[in-house]
Amino acid sequence: RRGEDILSLNGRYYDMTANPVYDEDGTPCGAVILAVDITEKEKREKLRREFTANVSHELKTPLTSISGISDMLMNGIVAPEDIKGFAGDINKESARLITLVNDIIKLSELDEGAYSTETDEKVDLLKTAAVVKERLEAIAAKKNVKIAVTGEDAEITGGESLVFEMLYNLCDNAVKYNKENGNVTVSVGTSEGAPFVTVKDTGIGIPEDAIPHLFERFYRVDKARSRSTGGTGLGLAIVERIITLHGGFITVESELGHGSTFTVHLPLADGEE
Ligand code: ADP
């Protein structure tokens, strides 16, 4: 009889299909067995299931507090002087939800390849870094963190808004996970003709064992700290997807308690190789 099953062997998965072979009299005389290695597909499926479970959990937390607080307000059990504070909590949790949903949409668009047609613009990395600095300066000033952009012009072929988002997320983290009076230095340059951007901070640093997990969706070294600064745990996953889309890669160096350096390596602009 025909049979099909998924078998696992030494950490890999195989889709096995067996079919009988008959001779002229219709007597079974053998079998054809097909083994297809489906390990990558199984891994992707597992990641997708984990992502869905995480999304549901992350959405549920702010929604539960919004629902609880509005219930209290509706039932009139909140003292008038406390109403403003509770309304503020609803506002904060809603803002969290919006950021989270926006990040989820962005990631799924990147996964679906929605941006591949937008990646043929000329992007000046130094100029983009300067715009990011301008946008973050007010937030950085609250912690007295100084942002400096240095280096030389380097141009790549890519999506301007995507490159902006990638650098913004890296610099936003460099400010968020910094200390009072800290520094963020963004350096742009080329190494053997290939453009790179380095975002260096003098912040809290990252434990060595956490570094391999940084780009996983919803991974956070310190969940409470990330939450209190409005983090979603998706920023670096978005950063990595954008860099991959541009044919580049990212490296991380960090010293716990002293700071971290994220370096984005990008390929040459089209026509310059
Ligand atoms: P989040 O929204 O939590 O900031 P990210 O995906 O941007 O999510 O980053 C994942 C985690 O990596 C953060 O929660 C933080 O623990 C750590 N991290 C990222 N950038 C830095 C940095 N510059 N310094 C220290 N820790 C960082």
mmCIF file of C-alpha atoms in Angstrom, residues 61-235:
data_model
loop_
_atom_site.group_PDB
_atom_site.id
_atom_site.type_symbol
_atom_site.label_atom_id
_atom_site.label_comp_id
_atom_site.label_asym_id
_atom_site.label_seq_id
_atom_site.Cartn_x
_atom_site.Cartn_y
_atom_site.Cartn_z
ATOM 1 C CA THR A 61 -1.014 42.288 27.724
ATOM 2 C CA PRO A 62 -1.880 45.923 26.815
ATOM 3 C CA LEU A 63 -5.408 44.977 25.804
ATOM 4 C CA THR A 64 -6.018 43.364 29.196
ATOM 5 C CA SER A 65 -4.967 46.516 31.021
ATOM 6 C CA ILE A 66 -7.004 48.780 28.703
ATOM 7 C CA SER A 67 -10.031 46.589 29.252
ATOM 8 C CA GLY A 68 -9.503 46.468 33.050
ATOM 9 C CA ILE A 69 -8.988 50.217 33.465
ATOM 10 C CA SER A 70 -11.905 51.207 31.231
ATOM 11 C CA ASP A 71 -14.088 48.792 33.196
ATOM 12 C CA MET A 72 -13.166 50.570 36.437
ATOM 13 C CA LEU A 73 -13.824 53.994 34.882
ATOM 14 C CA MET A 74 -17.183 52.838 33.505
ATOM 15 C CA ASN A 75 -18.301 51.478 36.864
ATOM 16 C CA GLY A 76 -17.493 54.746 38.579
ATOM 17 C CA ILE A 77 -15.162 53.190 41.154
ATOM 18 C CA VAL A 78 -12.312 55.562 40.384
ATOM 19 C CA ALA A 79 -11.982 58.720 42.484
ATOM 20 C CA PRO A 80 -12.365 61.835 40.268
ATOM 21 C CA GLU A 81 -8.800 62.942 41.000
ATOM 22 C CA ASP A 82 -7.460 59.576 39.731
ATOM 23 C CA ILE A 83 -9.361 59.613 36.431
ATOM 24 C CA LYS A 84 -6.661 61.564 34.600
ATOM 25 C CA GLY A 85 -3.942 59.114 35.631
ATOM 26 C CA PHE A 86 -5.964 56.092 34.507
ATOM 27 C CA ALA A 87 -6.858 57.772 31.213
ATOM 28 C CA GLY A 88 -3.110 58.342 30.760
ATOM 29 C CA ASP A 89 -2.499 54.617 31.304
ATOM 30 C CA ILE A 90 -5.067 53.758 28.616
ATOM 31 C CA ASN A 91 -3.382 56.222 26.296
ATOM 32 C CA LYS A 92 0.068 54.712 26.942
ATOM 33 C CA GLU A 93 -1.107 51.145 26.438
ATOM 34 C CA SER A 94 -2.914 52.100 23.197
ATOM 35 C CA ALA A 95 0.245 53.790 21.918
ATOM 36 C CA ARG A 96 2.128 50.550 22.698
ATOM 37 C CA LEU A 97 -0.413 48.560 20.715
ATOM 38 C CA ILE A 98 -0.106 50.888 17.727
ATOM 39 C CA THR A 99 3.715 50.640 17.746
ATOM 40 C CA LEU A 100 3.492 46.876 18.069
ATOM 41 C CA VAL A 101 0.982 46.489 15.239
ATOM 42 C CA ASN A 102 3.039 48.822 13.013
ATOM 43 C CA ASP A 103 6.174 46.748 13.690
ATOM 44 C CA ILE A 104 4.319 43.499 12.985
ATOM 45 C CA ILE A 105 2.972 44.897 9.699
ATOM 46 C CA LYS A 106 6.449 46.115 8.722
ATOM 47 C CA LEU A 107 8.003 42.713 9.421
ATOM 48 C CA SER A 108 5.360 40.814 7.503
ATOM 49 C CA GLU A 109 5.732 43.213 4.560
ATOM 50 C CA LEU A 110 9.498 42.628 4.640
ATOM 51 C CA ASP A 111 8.916 38.854 4.821
ATOM 52 C CA GLU A 112 6.523 39.009 1.878
ATOM 53 C CA GLY A 113 9.060 40.922 -0.230
ATOM 54 C CA ALA A 114 6.754 43.949 -0.508
ATOM 55 C CA TYR A 115 9.716 46.334 -0.742
ATOM 56 C CA SER A 116 11.836 44.697 -3.422
ATOM 57 C CA THR A 117 10.745 47.255 -6.041
ATOM 58 C CA GLU A 118 11.635 50.188 -3.771
ATOM 59 C CA THR A 119 15.275 49.288 -3.351
ATOM 60 C CA ASP A 120 16.824 50.879 -6.411
ATOM 61 C CA GLU A 121 17.268 54.442 -5.165
ATOM 62 C CA LYS A 122 20.650 56.038 -4.500
ATOM 63 C CA VAL A 123 20.934 56.463 -0.743
ATOM 64 C CA ASP A 124 23.540 58.674 0.878
ATOM 65 C CA LEU A 125 24.334 57.016 4.218
ATOM 66 C CA LEU A 126 25.944 60.082 5.810
ATOM 67 C CA LYS A 127 22.950 62.305 4.970
ATOM 68 C CA THR A 128 20.499 59.669 6.216
ATOM 69 C CA ALA A 129 22.474 59.347 9.465
ATOM 70 C CA ALA A 130 22.299 63.133 9.907
ATOM 71 C CA VAL A 131 18.496 63.083 9.513
ATOM 72 C CA VAL A 132 18.245 60.259 12.067
ATOM 73 C CA LYS A 133 20.354 62.300 14.509
ATOM 74 C CA GLU A 134 18.051 65.285 14.055
ATOM 75 C CA ARG A 135 14.958 63.178 14.680
ATOM 76 C CA LEU A 136 16.375 61.611 17.860
ATOM 77 C CA GLU A 137 18.011 64.638 19.408
ATOM 78 C CA ALA A 138 15.035 65.675 21.553
ATOM 79 C CA ILE A 139 14.643 62.159 23.001
ATOM 80 C CA ALA A 140 18.408 61.913 23.612
ATOM 81 C CA ALA A 141 18.466 65.319 25.319
ATOM 82 C CA LYS A 142 16.108 63.995 28.027
ATOM 83 C CA LYS A 143 18.953 61.708 29.148
ATOM 84 C CA ASN A 144 21.609 64.233 28.230
ATOM 85 C CA VAL A 145 22.919 61.779 25.619
ATOM 86 C CA LYS A 146 24.936 63.367 22.805
ATOM 87 C CA ILE A 147 24.677 62.014 19.265
ATOM 88 C CA ALA A 148 27.564 62.622 16.851
ATOM 89 C CA VAL A 149 27.652 61.728 13.159
ATOM 90 C CA THR A 150 31.100 61.437 11.609
ATOM 91 C CA GLY A 151 32.763 60.008 8.531
ATOM 92 C CA GLU A 152 32.652 60.459 4.807
ATOM 93 C CA ASP A 153 29.995 60.193 2.116
ATOM 94 C CA ALA A 154 29.084 56.643 1.187
ATOM 95 C CA GLU A 155 26.372 55.802 -1.275
ATOM 96 C CA ILE A 156 24.430 52.598 -1.680
ATOM 97 C CA THR A 157 21.591 51.422 -3.888
ATOM 98 C CA GLY A 158 18.554 50.782 -1.765
ATOM 99 C CA GLY A 159 15.273 52.002 -0.329
ATOM 100 C CA GLU A 160 15.752 55.394 1.298
ATOM 101 C CA SER A 161 12.932 55.021 3.814
ATOM 102 C CA LEU A 162 14.067 51.487 4.689
ATOM 103 C CA VAL A 163 17.666 52.588 5.274
ATOM 104 C CA PHE A 164 16.348 55.459 7.380
ATOM 105 C CA GLU A 165 14.254 53.041 9.444
ATOM 106 C CA MET A 166 17.217 50.679 9.907
ATOM 107 C CA LEU A 167 19.529 53.456 11.147
ATOM 108 C CA TYR A 168 16.766 55.004 13.233
ATOM 109 C CA ASN A 169 16.139 51.709 15.062
ATOM 110 C CA LEU A 170 19.859 51.224 15.768
ATOM 111 C CA CYS A 171 20.334 54.795 17.015
ATOM 112 C CA ASP A 172 17.076 54.705 18.977
ATOM 113 C CA ASN A 173 18.401 51.621 20.818
ATOM 114 C CA ALA A 174 21.790 53.304 21.327
ATOM 115 C CA VAL A 175 19.946 56.161 23.092
ATOM 116 C CA LYS A 176 17.402 53.954 24.920
ATOM 117 C CA TYR A 177 19.988 51.577 26.344
ATOM 118 C CA ASN A 178 22.422 54.356 27.192
ATOM 119 C CA LYS A 179 23.283 55.910 30.532
ATOM 120 C CA GLU A 180 22.717 59.512 31.629
ATOM 121 C CA ASN A 181 25.305 61.817 29.965
ATOM 122 C CA GLY A 182 26.275 59.052 27.530
ATOM 123 C CA ASN A 183 27.371 59.273 23.911
ATOM 124 C CA VAL A 184 26.241 57.804 20.620
ATOM 125 C CA THR A 185 28.641 57.944 17.672
ATOM 126 C CA VAL A 186 27.481 57.119 14.181
ATOM 127 C CA SER A 187 30.392 56.648 11.758
ATOM 128 C CA VAL A 188 29.943 56.249 8.027
ATOM 129 C CA GLY A 189 32.688 55.135 5.674
ATOM 130 C CA THR A 190 33.923 52.583 3.201
ATOM 131 C CA SER A 191 36.214 49.655 3.721
ATOM 132 C CA GLU A 192 37.850 48.361 0.535
ATOM 133 C CA GLY A 193 35.158 50.223 -1.338
ATOM 134 C CA ALA A 194 32.226 48.658 0.549
ATOM 135 C CA PRO A 195 30.131 51.081 2.631
ATOM 136 C CA PHE A 196 29.611 50.559 6.343
ATOM 137 C CA VAL A 197 27.834 52.350 9.197
ATOM 138 C CA THR A 198 28.839 51.917 12.818
ATOM 139 C CA VAL A 199 26.551 52.869 15.695
ATOM 140 C CA LYS A 200 28.519 52.957 18.919
ATOM 141 C CA ASP A 201 27.102 53.735 22.344
ATOM 142 C CA THR A 202 28.436 54.115 25.857
ATOM 143 C CA GLY A 203 25.424 52.375 27.357
ATOM 144 C CA ILE A 204 24.601 49.354 29.476
ATOM 145 C CA GLY A 205 26.114 46.794 27.077
ATOM 146 C CA ILE A 206 24.845 43.328 26.209
ATOM 147 C CA PRO A 207 25.769 40.041 27.916
ATOM 148 C CA GLU A 208 27.829 37.808 25.602
ATOM 149 C CA ASP A 209 25.354 34.928 25.679
ATOM 150 C CA ALA A 210 22.531 37.274 24.576
ATOM 151 C CA ILE A 211 24.280 38.509 21.410
ATOM 152 C CA PRO A 212 23.322 35.518 19.185
ATOM 153 C CA HIS A 213 19.639 36.068 20.081
ATOM 154 C CA LEU A 214 19.414 39.856 19.577
ATOM 155 C CA PHE A 215 17.872 39.661 16.092
ATOM 156 C CA GLU A 216 15.196 37.115 17.047
ATOM 157 C CA ARG A 217 11.653 38.412 17.070
ATOM 158 C CA PHE A 218 10.486 39.525 20.532
ATOM 159 C CA TYR A 219 13.860 38.746 22.124
ATOM 160 C CA ARG A 220 14.767 41.233 24.872
ATOM 161 C CA VAL A 221 17.650 41.045 27.320
ATOM 162 C CA ASP A 222 15.640 42.828 30.005
ATOM 163 C CA LYS A 223 11.923 42.636 29.312
ATOM 164 C CA ALA A 224 10.940 45.159 31.969
ATOM 165 C CA ARG A 225 13.449 47.768 30.764
ATOM 166 C CA SER A 226 12.418 47.331 27.137
ATOM 167 C CA ARG A 227 8.735 47.628 28.078
ATOM 168 C CA SER A 228 9.263 50.750 30.154
ATOM 169 C CA THR A 229 10.960 52.446 27.203
ATOM 170 C CA GLY A 230 8.184 51.461 24.805
ATOM 171 C CA GLY A 231 10.177 48.664 23.122
ATOM 172 C CA THR A 232 8.499 45.854 21.203
ATOM 173 C CA GLY A 233 11.418 43.459 20.804
ATOM 174 C CA LEU A 234 10.975 43.702 17.023
ATOM 175 C CA GLY A 235 13.298 46.625 16.230
#
